[in-house]
Every structure is written in C-alpha cells, then in structure tokens.
CSV table of C-alpha atoms in Angstrom, one decimal:
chain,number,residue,atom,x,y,z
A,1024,UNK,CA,0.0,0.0,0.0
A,1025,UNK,CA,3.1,2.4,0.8
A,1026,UNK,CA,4.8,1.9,-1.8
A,1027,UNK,CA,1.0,2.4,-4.4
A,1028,UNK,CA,1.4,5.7,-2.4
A,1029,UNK,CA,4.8,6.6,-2.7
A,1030,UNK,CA,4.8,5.7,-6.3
A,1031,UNK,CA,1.6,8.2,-7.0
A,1032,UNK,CA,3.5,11.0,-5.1
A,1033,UNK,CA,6.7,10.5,-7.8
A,1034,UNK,CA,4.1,10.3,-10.7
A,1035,UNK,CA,2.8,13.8,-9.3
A,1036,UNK,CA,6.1,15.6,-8.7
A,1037,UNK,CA,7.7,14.6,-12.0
A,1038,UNK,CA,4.5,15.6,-13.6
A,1039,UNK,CA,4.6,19.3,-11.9
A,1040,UNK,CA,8.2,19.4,-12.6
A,1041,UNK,CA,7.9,18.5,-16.3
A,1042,UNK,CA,4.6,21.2,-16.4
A,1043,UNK,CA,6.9,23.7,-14.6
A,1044,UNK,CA,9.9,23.3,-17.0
A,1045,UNK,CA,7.7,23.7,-19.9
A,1046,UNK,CA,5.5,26.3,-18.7
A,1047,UNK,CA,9.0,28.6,-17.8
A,1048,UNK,CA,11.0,27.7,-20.5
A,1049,UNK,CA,9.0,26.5,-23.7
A,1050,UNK,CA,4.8,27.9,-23.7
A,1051,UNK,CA,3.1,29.1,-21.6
A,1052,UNK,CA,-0.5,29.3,-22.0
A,1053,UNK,CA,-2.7,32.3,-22.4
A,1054,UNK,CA,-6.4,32.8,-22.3
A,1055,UNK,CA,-7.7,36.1,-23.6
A,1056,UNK,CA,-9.8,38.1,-21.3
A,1057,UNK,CA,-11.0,41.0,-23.1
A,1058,UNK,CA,-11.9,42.7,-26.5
A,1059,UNK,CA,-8.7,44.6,-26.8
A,1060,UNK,CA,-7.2,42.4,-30.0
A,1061,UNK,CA,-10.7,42.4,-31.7
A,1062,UNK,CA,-10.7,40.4,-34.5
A,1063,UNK,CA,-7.7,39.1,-34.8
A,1064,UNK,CA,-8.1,37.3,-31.1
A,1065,UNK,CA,-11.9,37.0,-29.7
A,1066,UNK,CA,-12.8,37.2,-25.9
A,1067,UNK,CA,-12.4,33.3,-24.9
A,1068,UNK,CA,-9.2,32.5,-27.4
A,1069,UNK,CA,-6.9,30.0,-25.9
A,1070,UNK,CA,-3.4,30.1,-27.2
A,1071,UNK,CA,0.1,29.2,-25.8
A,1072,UNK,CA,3.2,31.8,-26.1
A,1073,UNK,CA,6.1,30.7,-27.5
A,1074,UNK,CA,8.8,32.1,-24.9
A,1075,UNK,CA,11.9,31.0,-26.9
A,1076,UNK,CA,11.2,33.4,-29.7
A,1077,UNK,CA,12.7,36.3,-27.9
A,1078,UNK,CA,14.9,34.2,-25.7
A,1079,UNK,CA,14.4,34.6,-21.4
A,1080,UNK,CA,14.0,37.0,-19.1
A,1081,UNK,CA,13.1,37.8,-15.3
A,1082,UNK,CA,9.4,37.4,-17.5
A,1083,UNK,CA,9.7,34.1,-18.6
A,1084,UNK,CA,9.4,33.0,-15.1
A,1085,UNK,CA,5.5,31.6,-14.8
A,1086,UNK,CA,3.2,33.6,-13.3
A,1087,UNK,CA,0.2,31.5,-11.3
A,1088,UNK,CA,-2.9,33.6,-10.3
A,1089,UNK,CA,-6.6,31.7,-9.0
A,1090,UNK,CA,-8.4,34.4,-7.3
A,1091,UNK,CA,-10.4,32.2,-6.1
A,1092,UNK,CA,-8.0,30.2,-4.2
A,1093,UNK,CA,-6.2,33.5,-3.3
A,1094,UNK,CA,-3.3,32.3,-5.3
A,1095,UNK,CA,-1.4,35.6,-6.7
A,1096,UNK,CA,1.9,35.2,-7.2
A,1097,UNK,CA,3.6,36.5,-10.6
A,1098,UNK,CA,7.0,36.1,-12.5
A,1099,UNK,CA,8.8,38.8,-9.9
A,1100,UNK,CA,8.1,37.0,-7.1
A,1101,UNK,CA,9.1,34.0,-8.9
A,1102,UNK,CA,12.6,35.7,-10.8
A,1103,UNK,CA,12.7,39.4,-9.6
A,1104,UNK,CA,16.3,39.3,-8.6
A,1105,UNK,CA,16.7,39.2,-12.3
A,1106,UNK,CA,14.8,42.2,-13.0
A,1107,UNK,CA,16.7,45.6,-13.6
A,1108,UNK,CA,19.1,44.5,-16.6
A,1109,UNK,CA,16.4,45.2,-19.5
A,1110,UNK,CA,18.4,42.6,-21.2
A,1111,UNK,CA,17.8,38.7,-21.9
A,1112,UNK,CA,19.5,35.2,-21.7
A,1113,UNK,CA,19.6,34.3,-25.6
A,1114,UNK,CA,17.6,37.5,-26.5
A,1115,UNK,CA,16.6,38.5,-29.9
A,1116,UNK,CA,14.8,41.1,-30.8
A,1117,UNK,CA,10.8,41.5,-32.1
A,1118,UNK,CA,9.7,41.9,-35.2
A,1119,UNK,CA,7.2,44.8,-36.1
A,1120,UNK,CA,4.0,43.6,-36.2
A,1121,UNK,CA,4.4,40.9,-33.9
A,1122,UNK,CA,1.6,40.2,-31.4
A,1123,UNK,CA,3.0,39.9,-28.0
A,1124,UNK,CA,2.4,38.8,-24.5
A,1125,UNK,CA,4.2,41.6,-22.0
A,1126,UNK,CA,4.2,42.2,-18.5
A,1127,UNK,CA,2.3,45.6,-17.7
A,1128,UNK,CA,5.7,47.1,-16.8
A,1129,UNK,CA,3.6,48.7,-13.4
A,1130,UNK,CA,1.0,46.8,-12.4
A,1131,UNK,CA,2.9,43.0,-13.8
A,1132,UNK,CA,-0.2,41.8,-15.1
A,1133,UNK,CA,0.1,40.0,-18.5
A,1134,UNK,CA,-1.1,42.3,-21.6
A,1135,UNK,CA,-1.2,40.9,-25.3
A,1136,UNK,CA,-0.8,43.7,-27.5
A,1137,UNK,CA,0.7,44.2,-31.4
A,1138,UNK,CA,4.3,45.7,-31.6
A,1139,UNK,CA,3.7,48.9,-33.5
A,1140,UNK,CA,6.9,51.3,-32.5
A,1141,UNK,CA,10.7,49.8,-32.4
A,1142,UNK,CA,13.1,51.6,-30.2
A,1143,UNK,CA,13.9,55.1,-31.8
A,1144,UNK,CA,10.9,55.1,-34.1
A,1145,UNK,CA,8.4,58.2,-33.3
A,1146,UNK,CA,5.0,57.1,-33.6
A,1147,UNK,CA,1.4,59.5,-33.4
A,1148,UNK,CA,-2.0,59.0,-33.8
A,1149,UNK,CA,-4.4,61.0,-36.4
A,1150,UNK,CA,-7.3,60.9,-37.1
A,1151,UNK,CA,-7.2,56.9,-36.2
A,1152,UNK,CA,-4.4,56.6,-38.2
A,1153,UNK,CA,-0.6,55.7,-37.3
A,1154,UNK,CA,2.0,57.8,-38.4
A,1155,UNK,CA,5.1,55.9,-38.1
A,1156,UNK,CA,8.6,57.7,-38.5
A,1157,UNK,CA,6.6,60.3,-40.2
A,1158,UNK,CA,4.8,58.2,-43.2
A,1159,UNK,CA,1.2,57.1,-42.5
A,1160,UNK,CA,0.6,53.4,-42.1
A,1161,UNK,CA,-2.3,52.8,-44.3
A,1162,UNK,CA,-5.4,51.5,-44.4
A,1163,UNK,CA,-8.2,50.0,-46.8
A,1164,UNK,CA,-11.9,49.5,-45.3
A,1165,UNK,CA,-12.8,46.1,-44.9
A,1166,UNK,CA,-16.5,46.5,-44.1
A,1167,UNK,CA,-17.8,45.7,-40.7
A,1168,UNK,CA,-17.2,43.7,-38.1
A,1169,UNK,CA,-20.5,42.2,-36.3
A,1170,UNK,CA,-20.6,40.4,-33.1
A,1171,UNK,CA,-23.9,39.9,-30.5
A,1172,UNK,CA,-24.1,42.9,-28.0
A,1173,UNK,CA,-23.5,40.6,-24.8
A,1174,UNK,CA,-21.2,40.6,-21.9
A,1175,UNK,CA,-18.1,38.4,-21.9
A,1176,UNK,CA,-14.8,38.6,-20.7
A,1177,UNK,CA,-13.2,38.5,-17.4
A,1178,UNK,CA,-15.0,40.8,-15.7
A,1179,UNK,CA,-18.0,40.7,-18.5
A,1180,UNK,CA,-18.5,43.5,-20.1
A,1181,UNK,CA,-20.5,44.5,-23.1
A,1182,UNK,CA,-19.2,45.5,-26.5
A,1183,UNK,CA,-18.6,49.1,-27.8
A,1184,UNK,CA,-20.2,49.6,-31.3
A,1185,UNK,CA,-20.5,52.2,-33.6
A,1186,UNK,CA,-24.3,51.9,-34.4
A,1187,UNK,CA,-25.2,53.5,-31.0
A,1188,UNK,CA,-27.6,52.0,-28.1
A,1189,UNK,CA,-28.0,48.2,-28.9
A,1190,UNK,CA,-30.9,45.8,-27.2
A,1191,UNK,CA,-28.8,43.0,-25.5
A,1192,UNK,CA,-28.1,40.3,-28.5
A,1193,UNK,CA,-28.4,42.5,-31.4
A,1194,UNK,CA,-25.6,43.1,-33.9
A,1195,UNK,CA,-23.1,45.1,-32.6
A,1196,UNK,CA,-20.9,47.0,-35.3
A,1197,UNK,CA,-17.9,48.2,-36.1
A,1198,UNK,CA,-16.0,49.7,-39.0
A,1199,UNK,CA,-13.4,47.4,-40.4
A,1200,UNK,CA,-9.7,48.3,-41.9
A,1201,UNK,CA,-7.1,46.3,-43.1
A,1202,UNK,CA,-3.8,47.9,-42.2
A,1203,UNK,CA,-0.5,47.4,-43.9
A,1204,UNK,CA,3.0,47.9,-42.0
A,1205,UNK,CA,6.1,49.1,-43.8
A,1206,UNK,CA,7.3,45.6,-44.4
A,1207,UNK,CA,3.7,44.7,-46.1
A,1208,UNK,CA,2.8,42.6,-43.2
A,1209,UNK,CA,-0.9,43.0,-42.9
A,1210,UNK,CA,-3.5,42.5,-40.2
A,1211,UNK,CA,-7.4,43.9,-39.1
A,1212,UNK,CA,-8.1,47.0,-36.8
A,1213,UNK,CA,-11.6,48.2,-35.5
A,1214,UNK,CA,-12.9,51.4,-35.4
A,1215,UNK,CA,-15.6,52.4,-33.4
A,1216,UNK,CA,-15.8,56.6,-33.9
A,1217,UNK,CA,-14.2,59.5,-33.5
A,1218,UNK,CA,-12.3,59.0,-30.0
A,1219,UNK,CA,-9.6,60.8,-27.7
A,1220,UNK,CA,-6.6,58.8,-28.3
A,1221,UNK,CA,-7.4,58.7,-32.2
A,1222,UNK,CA,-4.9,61.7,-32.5
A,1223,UNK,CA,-2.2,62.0,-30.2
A,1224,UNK,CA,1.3,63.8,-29.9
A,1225,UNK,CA,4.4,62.2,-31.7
A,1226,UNK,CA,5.8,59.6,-29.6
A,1227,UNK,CA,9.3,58.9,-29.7
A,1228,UNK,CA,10.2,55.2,-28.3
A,1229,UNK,CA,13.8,55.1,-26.3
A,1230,UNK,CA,16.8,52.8,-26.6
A,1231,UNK,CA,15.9,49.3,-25.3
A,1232,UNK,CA,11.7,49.7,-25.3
A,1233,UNK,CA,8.4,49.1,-27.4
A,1234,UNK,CA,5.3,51.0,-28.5
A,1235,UNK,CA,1.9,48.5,-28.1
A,1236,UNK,CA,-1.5,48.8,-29.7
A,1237,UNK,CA,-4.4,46.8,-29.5
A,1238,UNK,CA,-6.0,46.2,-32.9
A,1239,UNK,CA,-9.5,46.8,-31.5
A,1240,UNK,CA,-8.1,50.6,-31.3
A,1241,UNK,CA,-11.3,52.3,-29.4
A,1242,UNK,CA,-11.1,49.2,-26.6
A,1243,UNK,CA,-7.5,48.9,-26.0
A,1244,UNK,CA,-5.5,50.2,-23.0
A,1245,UNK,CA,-1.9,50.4,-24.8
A,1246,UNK,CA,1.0,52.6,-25.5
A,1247,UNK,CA,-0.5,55.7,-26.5
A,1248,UNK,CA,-1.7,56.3,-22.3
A,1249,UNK,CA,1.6,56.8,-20.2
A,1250,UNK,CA,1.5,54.8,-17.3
A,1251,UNK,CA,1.3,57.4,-14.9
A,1252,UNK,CA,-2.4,58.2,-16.5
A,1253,UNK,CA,-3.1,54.6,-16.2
A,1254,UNK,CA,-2.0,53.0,-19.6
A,1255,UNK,CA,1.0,51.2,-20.3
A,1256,UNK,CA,3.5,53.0,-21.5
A,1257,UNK,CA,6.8,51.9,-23.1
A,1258,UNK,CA,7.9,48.4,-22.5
A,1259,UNK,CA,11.2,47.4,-21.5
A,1260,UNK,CA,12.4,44.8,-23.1
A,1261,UNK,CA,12.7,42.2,-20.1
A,1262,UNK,CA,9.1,43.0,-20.1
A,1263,UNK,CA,8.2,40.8,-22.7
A,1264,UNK,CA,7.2,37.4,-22.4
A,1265,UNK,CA,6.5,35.7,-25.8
A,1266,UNK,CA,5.2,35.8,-29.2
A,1267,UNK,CA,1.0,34.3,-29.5
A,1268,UNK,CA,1.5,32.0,-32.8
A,1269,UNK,CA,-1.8,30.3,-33.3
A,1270,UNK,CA,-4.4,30.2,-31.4
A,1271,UNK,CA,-5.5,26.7,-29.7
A,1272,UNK,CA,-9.4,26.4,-29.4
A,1273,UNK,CA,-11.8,29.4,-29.1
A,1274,UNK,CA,-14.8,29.4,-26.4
A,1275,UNK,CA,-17.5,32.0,-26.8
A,1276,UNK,CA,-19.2,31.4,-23.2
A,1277,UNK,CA,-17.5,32.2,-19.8
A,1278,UNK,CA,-15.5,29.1,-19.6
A,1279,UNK,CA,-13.5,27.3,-21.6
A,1280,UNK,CA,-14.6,24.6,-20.0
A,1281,UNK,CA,-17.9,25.0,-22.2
A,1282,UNK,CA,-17.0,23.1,-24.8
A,1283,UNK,CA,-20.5,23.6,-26.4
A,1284,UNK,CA,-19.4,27.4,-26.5
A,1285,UNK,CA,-16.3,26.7,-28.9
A,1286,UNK,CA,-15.4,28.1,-32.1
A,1287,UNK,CA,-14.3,25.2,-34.6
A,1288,UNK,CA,-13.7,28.1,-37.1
A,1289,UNK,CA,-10.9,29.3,-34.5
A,1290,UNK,CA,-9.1,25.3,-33.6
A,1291,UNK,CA,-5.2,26.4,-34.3
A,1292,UNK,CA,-6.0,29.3,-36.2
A,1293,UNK,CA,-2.3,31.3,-37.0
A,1294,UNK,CA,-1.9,34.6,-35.9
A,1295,UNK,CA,-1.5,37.5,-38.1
C-alpha cells in the first residue's frame, strides 16, 4: 500500500516538474480576457506563447494567479532578482507587427498587444491613423465587423459599437480596416468613432523599449496612455514574455470549460 502511495507521489512531482519546466521555458498558456485584439483574437481565445522566440528574461518565469484560491503570485516573485538588466539570456529582438504577450511594466499583469513602434521610431495618432517615423501606415476599409451585443470577458463586459444603443443580443458594429505595416505585413483593426486617443502627440520610443497597440483601437488600454495616466507606457524589453503564434481552441461562453461554447472556425487558427 506504501509503496501504491509513494509511487503516485513521484508520478505527481515529476509531472509538476515537467509542467513547470515547460510552462517557464517552452509555452506558456494564455487565455484572452478582453476585447482589446478584436478580430484578430476574440474574448475566450486560448493560445500558448512561444517564450523561446525572444529568448528569457526575469518574465519568462510563470506567473500563477486563481483568485479564487487566493493564489497571486507573478514572474517577480518567482525571478525578480533578475529584474533591472532590461536585457535577456539568448535574447533576440521583435519583429514589427508581432503580437505579443508583455508584462504591464507597473502593475505585472500580463497584456497581449501588437508591436507597433521599435526603439527610436516616433510614432502619433491622427485621425485613427498611425503615423510611423513620419509616413502614415495605411489603411483600406474592410466593411464591418458584427458580433452579439453581450457581456463576456473576465470581468463581463459588453461590446462598444459604432451603431449606438444596442438591445442585448443585437448586432453590434464596427468599421473594419485592413492595415499594412512598412514591411507589407498585414492584419485587421476596428474602429468604433471618433475618439480621444485617435490623435495624439508624436511619440518617440527610447533605446531598449516598445510602442503596443491593441487592434481593436477604441477598446484597447496600450501605449498611446503613459502609465502614470493609467495606460502602459513603453515596454522594456525584459518585459516581454512571448510571441502568440496560433491560437489553440476558441470558447465564446464564460469558460472554456464549455465546450458547447467553442469556435471550430478558430481550432489552431495562426496569428497574423
């Protein structure tokens, strides 16, 4: 009967360890809480970041929170006598483009945001359009983008849309563009309206950091708030975490647990 026992406690600890191991050095996974990344990821998208393609940091270290439990502990508790370098263990650097997990370089909460400004590019906002080193990024209208008018998210919250007040599980709108980077690389943004951050100063990003944007532009807290009004600033680059690759399954309901919920359009859909 010992020995059943003791046999059981190995199969658990070499389990955890193998998890751990592959959680802090391989992928670690990465459900999406909010509609910040609309379309490209939905509310209830389940991917896995790929932490080798920038190589390791104090970051890579996993971060474990289950409010419910009262479980919050993060990557610097785990790895924070790491933290202060801004530099990483086989780093290399982003592309432009790339969507990426970061930690919020105040609060240490994960974010998952699109890399829009290398260091030393000067980046501004008009009229809902970039303006990157000075050229404007362009953009071609894709039509709309319609989703129910419901809560989701973690906390639930309802949809912003451009067609005004919407009974709950009506259409919910917004204007569509497909936006083209320097390199060609393509991807969609939503547009809601005319909003404050659509025009903005020039932005110049320093030696070593990152300029974010969330592709659902009038939903996203991102780079163009500083983090002393409550956004996030410029990201160091020990602040990143990974690159989101493909997306795993897609729930549409609360949990991903509800598997009647999921999106079979979405099962390892790549990222853009």
């Amino acid at each position: 009967m010992w020995a059943s026992i003791k046999e059981t406690i190995k199969t658990v600890v070499y389990a955890l360890l193998i998890a751990g191991v592959f959680r802090t050095f391989l992928f670690q996974p990465f459900w999406i809480p909010s509609g910040s990344m609309k379309e490209t990821l939905l509310v209830g998208d389940f991917l896995f970041v790929n932490k080798m393609a920038y190589g390791y940091s104090y970051a890579s270290c996993p971060s474990i929170v289950i409010p419910a439990l009262g479980i919050d502990v993060d990557a610097e508790d785990f790895c924070g006598v790491f933290k202060g370098g801004n530099d990483r263990l086989m780093g290399s650097e982003p592309e432009r483009g790339d969507v990426v997990v970061f930690r919020h370089p105040v609060t240490g909460r994960d974010f998952i945001k699109r890399l829009i400004g290398m260091p030393g590019d000067t980046v501004q906002m008009q009229d809902g359009q970039i303006i990157l080193n000075g050229e404007i990024v362009p953009q071609q209208a894709a039509g709309l983008f319609t989703e129910p008018f419901v809560r989701r998210g973690q906390p639930p919250n309802f949809p912003t849309c451009s067609n005004g007040t919407v009974p709950i599980g009506e259409d919910c709108l917004k204007q569509r563009f497909t936006e083209t980077l320097p390199d060609g690389r393509q991807y969609t943004v939503l547009n809601v309206g005319d909003r404050r951050l659509d025009t903005t100063g020039i932005f110049t990003v320093p030696e070593g950091q990152y300029f974010f944007m969330g592709d659902n532009r009038d939903n996203s807290s991102d780079s163009r708030r500083a983090q002393t009004a409550g956004g996030v600033g410029f990201v160091p680059f020990e602040d990143i975490v990974g690159r989101a690759d493909r997306i795993m399954f897609s729930s549409s309901g609360t949990s991903l647990l509800a598997f009647w919920t999921w999106r079979s359009d979405r099962y390892f859909k790549a990222i853009e």
